[in-house]
């Protein structure tokens, strides 16, 4: 819908008829959305697949994660109600996004972060955008409980995905996939943490089909980390642990939405180990030049399992959400690569020597 001379208007203006906005809603946008759908044939070949895989590269949103889609709507609705302060609990990306959109709207943001588990890039973002950052001596679930309590006092507007408009904004990614492919995919793979996004995509795919804009409804394939897999175990996890900090959540807010998306679509929610996650993470970067944060590799690891198990029919059309950028978590990247640059003298001979040539 964008002409060569006009900027993409952001997801609210592009998909207004599907969203809870009116002409009176002030649109707070950083022109999020319109992220690329990248084919990855070398990755598919490497894992022995006989299907087409496209990655919805949400790392190219303004704060480098999909959270911006829901945040533009949450902060716009907060502005419409005259809010001055927004608050969220976050494993990192929600706080980065909330802080950015609050700055754009001239509001104060307050972010509650679980102690010691925030990836470096995300922390840098929240601080630069002017958030009041508070580190909670507890995990994400503790932080979210406090945020809900703060919301009830009326002091601040809660912009976690317990705020239903977040999910409304996030469903626009499913619309964009259908717009680009001309239909829905056969399968959609994505990571599952607090479970807002799987809920949002399923709603988006269904709404587009109901509007006559697509025919195919994908099987929704959600993937949790084995150490933080409450939806797979069927009960909350007290002390969730995983290298994929964005999905380190023990008691997902959108529990029912996620279970419904999986069962209604004929898909599933399963788990992969941290080892499998890190393998897929490195494989994607090295075979396709696409750098994502570890959480994004959970569905890729899941796709590897499903491919080996013969669950994916030949010729299937598969999409997967790459939810956040690899640069968000540079510590994990440097650790996983295991590569230390070789130091040599500043001569051609020394470089050739180091290369073994
Ligand atoms: C928030 C987030 C997730 C998890 O999404 P949910 O909606 O909480 O399931 C996954 N990956 C990244 C990078 C995220 O920021």
CSV table of C-alpha atoms and ligand atoms in Angstrom, one decimal:
chain,number,residue,atom,x,y,z
A,1,UNK,CA,0.0,0.0,0.0
A,2,UNK,CA,3.0,2.3,0.1
A,3,UNK,CA,3.8,4.4,-3.0
A,4,UNK,CA,7.4,5.1,-3.8
A,5,UNK,CA,7.0,8.7,-2.6
A,6,UNK,CA,5.0,8.1,0.6
A,7,UNK,CA,6.3,6.5,3.8
A,8,UNK,CA,4.7,3.4,5.0
A,9,UNK,CA,2.1,4.8,7.5
A,10,UNK,CA,2.6,2.3,10.4
A,11,UNK,CA,0.3,-0.5,11.3
A,12,UNK,CA,-2.6,1.6,12.8
A,13,UNK,CA,-3.2,3.7,9.7
A,14,UNK,CA,-2.6,0.7,7.3
A,15,UNK,CA,-5.0,-1.6,9.1
A,16,UNK,CA,-7.3,0.8,10.8
A,17,UNK,CA,-10.5,-1.0,9.8
A,18,UNK,CA,-9.4,-4.1,11.8
A,19,UNK,CA,-8.3,-2.2,14.9
A,20,UNK,CA,-10.1,-0.5,17.8
A,21,UNK,CA,-9.4,3.1,16.7
A,22,UNK,CA,-11.5,6.0,15.5
A,23,UNK,CA,-10.7,9.3,13.8
A,24,UNK,CA,-10.3,10.7,17.3
A,25,UNK,CA,-7.5,8.4,18.3
A,26,UNK,CA,-4.2,10.2,18.3
A,27,UNK,CA,-1.8,7.9,16.3
A,28,UNK,CA,1.5,7.5,18.1
A,29,UNK,CA,3.7,5.7,15.5
A,30,UNK,CA,7.3,5.1,14.6
A,31,UNK,CA,6.1,3.7,11.3
A,32,UNK,CA,6.4,0.1,12.6
A,33,UNK,CA,5.4,-2.9,10.5
A,34,UNK,CA,6.0,-3.7,6.8
A,35,UNK,CA,8.8,-5.9,7.8
A,36,UNK,CA,10.3,-8.2,5.2
A,37,UNK,CA,9.3,-11.8,4.6
A,38,UNK,CA,12.6,-13.4,3.8
A,39,UNK,CA,12.9,-16.8,2.0
A,40,UNK,CA,15.6,-19.0,3.5
A,41,UNK,CA,16.2,-21.9,1.0
A,42,UNK,CA,19.8,-22.6,2.2
A,43,UNK,CA,18.6,-23.1,5.7
A,44,UNK,CA,15.8,-25.4,4.5
A,45,UNK,CA,18.2,-27.5,2.4
A,46,UNK,CA,20.6,-27.7,5.4
A,47,UNK,CA,17.9,-29.2,7.7
A,48,UNK,CA,16.7,-31.6,5.0
A,49,UNK,CA,13.3,-29.9,4.3
A,50,UNK,CA,11.3,-30.2,1.1
A,51,UNK,CA,9.2,-27.0,1.7
A,52,UNK,CA,9.3,-23.3,1.3
A,53,UNK,CA,10.2,-21.3,4.4
A,54,UNK,CA,9.8,-17.5,4.8
A,55,UNK,CA,10.9,-15.7,7.9
A,56,UNK,CA,8.9,-12.7,9.1
A,57,UNK,CA,11.8,-10.6,10.2
A,58,UNK,CA,10.4,-8.5,13.0
A,59,UNK,CA,13.8,-7.4,14.0
A,60,UNK,CA,13.4,-4.6,11.5
A,61,UNK,CA,10.7,-2.8,13.5
A,62,UNK,CA,11.8,0.5,15.0
A,63,UNK,CA,13.0,-0.9,18.3
A,64,UNK,CA,14.0,-4.2,16.7
A,65,UNK,CA,11.3,-6.5,17.9
A,66,UNK,CA,7.6,-7.3,17.1
A,67,UNK,CA,6.5,-5.6,20.4
A,68,UNK,CA,6.3,-2.3,18.4
A,69,UNK,CA,3.1,-3.5,16.7
A,70,UNK,CA,1.2,-3.8,19.9
A,71,UNK,CA,2.9,-0.8,21.5
A,72,UNK,CA,1.9,1.7,18.9
A,73,UNK,CA,-1.8,0.8,19.6
A,74,UNK,CA,-1.4,0.6,23.4
A,75,UNK,CA,0.3,4.0,23.7
A,76,UNK,CA,-2.1,5.6,21.2
A,77,UNK,CA,-5.1,4.4,23.3
A,78,UNK,CA,-3.4,5.6,26.4
A,79,UNK,CA,-2.9,9.0,24.8
A,80,UNK,CA,-6.5,9.0,23.8
A,81,UNK,CA,-7.5,8.6,27.5
A,82,UNK,CA,-5.1,11.3,28.5
A,83,UNK,CA,-2.6,9.1,30.3
A,84,UNK,CA,0.7,10.6,31.3
A,85,UNK,CA,2.5,7.5,32.5
A,86,UNK,CA,2.8,4.0,31.1
A,87,UNK,CA,4.1,1.0,33.0
A,88,UNK,CA,5.1,-2.5,32.0
A,89,UNK,CA,6.9,-5.6,33.3
A,90,UNK,CA,9.4,-6.9,30.8
A,91,UNK,CA,12.0,-9.5,29.9
A,92,UNK,CA,13.4,-6.6,27.8
A,93,UNK,CA,11.7,-6.0,24.5
A,94,UNK,CA,8.4,-4.8,25.9
A,95,UNK,CA,10.3,-2.2,28.0
A,96,UNK,CA,12.4,-1.0,25.0
A,97,UNK,CA,9.2,-0.6,22.9
A,98,UNK,CA,7.2,1.0,25.7
A,99,UNK,CA,9.9,3.5,26.4
A,100,UNK,CA,10.3,4.4,22.8
A,101,UNK,CA,6.6,5.0,22.1
A,102,UNK,CA,6.2,6.8,25.4
A,103,UNK,CA,9.0,9.2,24.4
A,104,UNK,CA,7.3,9.6,21.0
A,105,UNK,CA,4.1,10.5,22.8
A,106,UNK,CA,5.7,12.8,25.4
A,107,UNK,CA,4.8,10.4,28.3
A,108,UNK,CA,6.9,8.9,31.1
A,109,UNK,CA,7.5,5.2,31.0
A,110,UNK,CA,8.2,3.0,34.0
A,111,UNK,CA,9.6,-0.5,33.4
A,112,UNK,CA,9.9,-3.3,35.9
A,113,UNK,CA,12.6,-5.7,35.0
A,114,UNK,CA,13.4,-9.1,36.5
A,115,UNK,CA,16.7,-8.8,38.3
A,116,UNK,CA,19.9,-9.7,36.4
A,117,UNK,CA,18.2,-11.3,33.4
A,118,UNK,CA,17.8,-8.5,30.8
A,119,UNK,CA,19.8,-8.7,27.6
A,120,UNK,CA,22.3,-5.9,27.3
A,121,UNK,CA,20.9,-4.3,24.1
A,122,UNK,CA,17.3,-4.1,25.5
A,123,UNK,CA,18.5,-2.4,28.7
A,124,UNK,CA,20.5,0.1,26.7
A,125,UNK,CA,17.3,0.9,24.7
A,126,UNK,CA,15.0,1.4,27.7
A,127,UNK,CA,17.6,3.7,29.3
A,128,UNK,CA,18.2,5.8,26.2
A,129,UNK,CA,14.5,6.3,25.6
A,130,UNK,CA,14.2,7.8,29.1
A,131,UNK,CA,12.4,5.0,31.0
A,132,UNK,CA,12.4,4.9,34.8
A,133,UNK,CA,13.9,1.4,35.1
A,134,UNK,CA,13.3,-0.6,38.3
A,135,UNK,CA,14.9,-3.9,38.8
A,136,UNK,CA,12.7,-6.3,40.8
A,137,UNK,CA,14.2,-8.9,43.1
A,138,UNK,CA,12.1,-11.6,41.4
A,139,UNK,CA,11.3,-13.0,38.0
A,140,UNK,CA,9.1,-11.8,35.1
A,141,UNK,CA,5.9,-13.2,36.7
A,142,UNK,CA,6.6,-11.3,39.9
A,143,UNK,CA,7.1,-8.1,37.9
A,144,UNK,CA,3.9,-8.6,36.0
A,145,UNK,CA,1.9,-9.1,39.2
A,146,UNK,CA,3.2,-5.8,40.6
A,147,UNK,CA,2.4,-4.0,37.3
A,148,UNK,CA,-1.2,-5.3,37.4
A,149,UNK,CA,-1.5,-3.9,40.9
A,150,UNK,CA,-0.1,-0.6,39.9
A,151,UNK,CA,-2.6,-0.5,37.0
A,152,UNK,CA,-5.5,-0.9,39.4
A,153,UNK,CA,-4.4,2.2,41.3
A,154,UNK,CA,-5.0,4.3,38.2
A,155,UNK,CA,-1.6,5.9,38.5
A,156,UNK,CA,-0.3,4.5,35.2
A,157,UNK,CA,-1.6,2.8,32.1
A,158,UNK,CA,-0.5,-0.9,31.8
A,159,UNK,CA,1.0,-1.7,28.4
A,160,UNK,CA,1.8,-5.4,28.9
A,161,UNK,CA,-0.1,-7.8,26.7
A,162,UNK,CA,-2.7,-8.2,29.5
A,163,UNK,CA,-3.8,-4.9,27.9
A,164,UNK,CA,-6.0,-6.3,25.2
A,165,UNK,CA,-5.1,-3.7,22.5
A,166,UNK,CA,-1.5,-5.0,22.5
A,167,UNK,CA,-2.7,-8.3,20.9
A,168,UNK,CA,-4.9,-6.3,18.5
A,169,UNK,CA,-1.9,-4.5,17.2
A,170,UNK,CA,0.3,-7.6,17.0
A,171,UNK,CA,-2.2,-9.4,14.8
A,172,UNK,CA,-1.2,-7.0,11.9
A,173,UNK,CA,1.9,-9.2,11.3
A,174,UNK,CA,-0.5,-12.0,10.1
A,175,UNK,CA,-2.2,-9.6,7.8
A,176,UNK,CA,1.2,-8.6,6.3
A,177,UNK,CA,2.1,-12.2,5.7
A,178,UNK,CA,-1.2,-12.8,3.8
A,179,UNK,CA,-0.8,-9.6,1.9
A,180,UNK,CA,2.7,-10.6,0.7
A,181,UNK,CA,2.0,-14.3,0.0
A,182,UNK,CA,-1.5,-13.7,-1.4
A,183,UNK,CA,-2.9,-16.2,1.1
A,184,UNK,CA,-2.1,-17.7,4.6
A,185,UNK,CA,0.7,-20.3,4.9
A,186,UNK,CA,0.1,-24.0,5.7
A,187,UNK,CA,2.1,-23.7,9.0
A,188,UNK,CA,3.1,-20.8,11.1
A,189,UNK,CA,6.0,-21.3,13.6
A,190,UNK,CA,6.8,-18.9,16.4
A,191,UNK,CA,8.3,-18.7,19.9
A,192,UNK,CA,5.9,-18.7,22.9
A,193,UNK,CA,6.6,-16.9,26.1
A,194,UNK,CA,3.8,-14.8,27.6
A,195,UNK,CA,1.7,-16.2,24.7
A,196,UNK,CA,0.3,-12.9,23.4
A,197,UNK,CA,1.8,-13.2,20.0
A,198,UNK,CA,0.5,-16.7,19.1
A,199,UNK,CA,-2.9,-15.5,20.3
A,200,UNK,CA,-2.5,-12.4,18.1
A,201,UNK,CA,-1.4,-14.2,14.9
A,202,UNK,CA,-4.2,-16.8,15.1
A,203,UNK,CA,-6.7,-13.9,15.5
A,204,UNK,CA,-5.1,-12.1,12.6
A,205,UNK,CA,-5.2,-15.1,10.3
A,206,UNK,CA,-8.8,-15.8,11.1
A,207,UNK,CA,-10.0,-12.2,10.7
A,208,UNK,CA,-8.3,-12.0,7.3
A,209,UNK,CA,-10.0,-15.2,6.2
A,210,UNK,CA,-13.4,-14.0,7.5
A,211,UNK,CA,-12.9,-10.8,5.6
A,212,UNK,CA,-12.3,-12.8,2.4
A,213,UNK,CA,-8.7,-11.6,2.1
A,214,UNK,CA,-7.2,-15.1,2.5
A,215,UNK,CA,-8.3,-18.7,2.2
A,216,UNK,CA,-5.8,-20.8,4.1
A,217,UNK,CA,-5.6,-21.0,7.9
A,218,UNK,CA,-2.2,-22.2,9.0
A,219,UNK,CA,-1.6,-24.8,11.7
A,220,UNK,CA,-0.1,-22.7,14.6
A,221,UNK,CA,3.1,-24.3,15.8
A,222,UNK,CA,4.3,-22.7,19.1
A,223,UNK,CA,7.6,-23.4,20.7
A,224,UNK,CA,8.7,-22.9,24.3
A,225,UNK,CA,12.1,-23.4,25.9
A,226,UNK,CA,12.3,-26.7,27.9
A,227,UNK,CA,13.1,-24.9,31.1
A,228,UNK,CA,10.2,-22.5,30.7
A,229,UNK,CA,7.5,-24.6,29.2
A,230,UNK,CA,4.3,-24.2,31.3
A,231,UNK,CA,2.0,-24.7,28.3
A,232,UNK,CA,3.6,-28.0,27.5
A,233,UNK,CA,3.7,-29.2,31.1
A,234,UNK,CA,0.1,-28.0,31.7
A,235,UNK,CA,1.0,-26.1,34.9
A,236,UNK,CA,2.9,-22.9,35.8
A,237,UNK,CA,6.7,-23.2,36.2
A,238,UNK,CA,8.0,-21.6,39.5
A,239,UNK,CA,11.5,-20.8,38.4
A,240,UNK,CA,11.7,-20.6,34.6
A,241,UNK,CA,15.2,-20.9,33.1
A,242,UNK,CA,16.4,-20.6,29.6
A,243,UNK,CA,19.1,-18.8,27.5
A,244,UNK,CA,16.2,-17.4,25.5
A,245,UNK,CA,15.4,-14.7,28.0
A,246,UNK,CA,12.5,-13.3,25.9
A,247,UNK,CA,10.5,-16.5,26.6
A,248,UNK,CA,11.7,-17.0,30.2
A,249,UNK,CA,8.2,-17.0,31.5
A,250,UNK,CA,6.6,-19.4,33.9
A,251,UNK,CA,2.9,-18.4,33.9
A,252,UNK,CA,1.8,-16.9,30.5
A,253,UNK,CA,-0.8,-14.2,30.7
A,254,UNK,CA,-2.4,-15.5,27.4
A,255,UNK,CA,-2.5,-19.1,28.4
A,256,UNK,CA,-6.0,-19.8,27.1
A,257,UNK,CA,-5.4,-17.9,23.9
A,258,UNK,CA,-2.3,-19.9,23.1
A,259,UNK,CA,-4.0,-23.3,23.8
A,260,UNK,CA,-7.0,-22.3,21.7
A,261,UNK,CA,-4.8,-21.2,18.8
A,262,UNK,CA,-3.0,-24.5,18.8
A,263,UNK,CA,-6.0,-26.7,19.1
A,264,UNK,CA,-8.4,-24.8,16.9
A,265,UNK,CA,-5.8,-24.6,14.1
A,266,UNK,CA,-4.7,-28.3,14.4
A,267,UNK,CA,-1.2,-27.2,15.5
A,268,UNK,CA,0.6,-27.7,18.7
A,269,UNK,CA,2.7,-26.1,21.5
A,270,UNK,CA,5.9,-28.0,22.2
A,271,UNK,CA,9.4,-27.4,23.7
A,272,UNK,CA,13.0,-27.5,22.6
A,273,UNK,CA,16.1,-27.5,24.8
A,274,UNK,CA,18.5,-24.6,25.1
A,275,UNK,CA,21.1,-26.6,23.3
A,276,UNK,CA,18.8,-27.1,20.3
A,277,UNK,CA,17.9,-23.4,20.4
A,278,UNK,CA,21.5,-22.3,20.3
A,279,UNK,CA,22.3,-24.7,17.5
A,280,UNK,CA,19.5,-23.3,15.3
A,281,UNK,CA,20.5,-19.8,16.3
A,282,UNK,CA,24.0,-20.2,14.9
A,283,UNK,CA,22.9,-22.2,11.9
A,284,UNK,CA,20.5,-19.5,10.7
A,285,UNK,CA,23.2,-16.8,11.0
A,286,UNK,CA,25.8,-18.8,9.2
A,287,UNK,CA,23.7,-20.2,6.4
A,288,UNK,CA,21.5,-17.2,5.6
A,289,UNK,CA,23.2,-14.1,7.2
A,290,UNK,CA,20.2,-13.6,9.4
A,291,UNK,CA,21.0,-12.7,13.0
A,292,UNK,CA,18.1,-13.1,15.5
A,293,UNK,CA,17.9,-13.2,19.3
A,294,UNK,CA,17.9,-16.7,20.9
A,295,UNK,CA,14.1,-16.8,21.5
A,296,UNK,CA,13.6,-16.8,17.7
A,297,UNK,CA,15.6,-19.9,17.3
A,298,UNK,CA,13.1,-21.9,19.4
A,299,UNK,CA,10.6,-22.3,16.5
A,300,UNK,CA,13.6,-23.0,14.1
A,301,UNK,CA,14.8,-25.8,16.4
A,302,UNK,CA,11.2,-27.0,16.5
A,303,UNK,CA,11.0,-27.0,12.7
A,304,UNK,CA,14.2,-29.1,12.6
A,305,UNK,CA,12.5,-31.6,14.9
A,306,UNK,CA,9.2,-31.6,13.0
A,307,UNK,CA,11.1,-32.0,9.7
A,308,UNK,CA,13.1,-35.0,11.0
A,309,UNK,CA,9.9,-36.5,12.3
A,310,UNK,CA,8.3,-36.3,8.9
A,311,UNK,CA,5.6,-34.0,10.1
A,312,UNK,CA,5.9,-31.5,7.3
A,313,UNK,CA,4.5,-32.6,3.9
A,314,UNK,CA,6.6,-31.9,0.9
A,315,UNK,CA,5.7,-28.6,-0.9
A,316,UNK,CA,4.3,-27.0,2.3
A,317,UNK,CA,4.4,-23.2,2.6
A,318,UNK,CA,5.8,-22.3,6.0
A,319,UNK,CA,6.2,-19.0,7.8
A,320,UNK,CA,8.0,-18.3,11.0
A,321,UNK,CA,8.3,-15.2,13.1
A,322,UNK,CA,11.7,-14.0,14.0
A,323,UNK,CA,10.6,-11.9,16.9
A,324,UNK,CA,13.7,-9.8,17.8
A,325,UNK,CA,17.2,-8.8,16.6
A,326,UNK,CA,20.4,-10.7,17.4
A,327,UNK,CA,22.1,-7.5,18.5
A,328,UNK,CA,19.7,-7.3,21.4
A,329,UNK,CA,21.7,-10.0,23.2
A,330,UNK,CA,25.4,-9.5,22.2
A,331,UNK,CA,26.7,-11.5,25.2
A,332,UNK,CA,25.0,-14.7,24.1
A,333,UNK,CA,26.1,-14.2,20.5
A,334,UNK,CA,29.8,-13.8,21.5
A,335,UNK,CA,29.6,-16.7,23.9
A,336,UNK,CA,28.0,-19.0,21.3
A,337,UNK,CA,30.2,-18.1,18.4
A,338,UNK,CA,33.2,-19.2,20.6
A,339,UNK,CA,35.4,-17.2,18.2
A,340,UNK,CA,38.2,-14.9,19.5
A,341,UNK,CA,39.8,-12.8,16.7
A,342,UNK,CA,43.4,-13.8,16.2
A,343,UNK,CA,45.9,-11.0,16.9
A,344,UNK,CA,48.8,-10.6,14.5
A,345,UNK,CA,51.3,-8.0,13.3
A,346,UNK,CA,50.1,-5.4,10.8
A,347,UNK,CA,51.5,-7.1,7.7
A,348,UNK,CA,50.1,-9.1,4.8
A,349,UNK,CA,52.4,-12.0,5.7
A,350,UNK,CA,51.2,-12.2,9.2
A,351,UNK,CA,47.5,-12.3,8.1
A,352,UNK,CA,48.3,-15.0,5.5
A,353,UNK,CA,50.1,-16.9,8.2
A,354,UNK,CA,47.2,-16.7,10.6
A,355,UNK,CA,44.9,-17.9,7.8
A,356,UNK,CA,47.2,-20.9,7.2
A,357,UNK,CA,47.8,-19.8,3.6
B,1,LIG,C1,8.1,-11.0,23.7
B,1,LIG,C2,9.0,-11.9,22.9
B,1,LIG,C3,8.6,-13.2,22.7
B,1,LIG,C4,7.5,-13.9,23.3
B,1,LIG,O1,6.2,-13.4,22.8
B,1,LIG,P1,4.9,-13.7,23.7
B,1,LIG,O2,3.9,-12.9,23.0
B,1,LIG,O3,5.2,-13.2,25.1
B,1,LIG,O4,4.7,-15.2,23.6
B,1,LIG,C5,9.5,-13.9,21.9
B,1,LIG,N1,10.6,-13.4,21.3
B,1,LIG,C6,10.9,-12.1,21.5
B,1,LIG,C7,12.1,-11.6,20.9
B,1,LIG,C8,10.1,-11.3,22.3
B,1,LIG,O5,10.5,-10.1,22.5
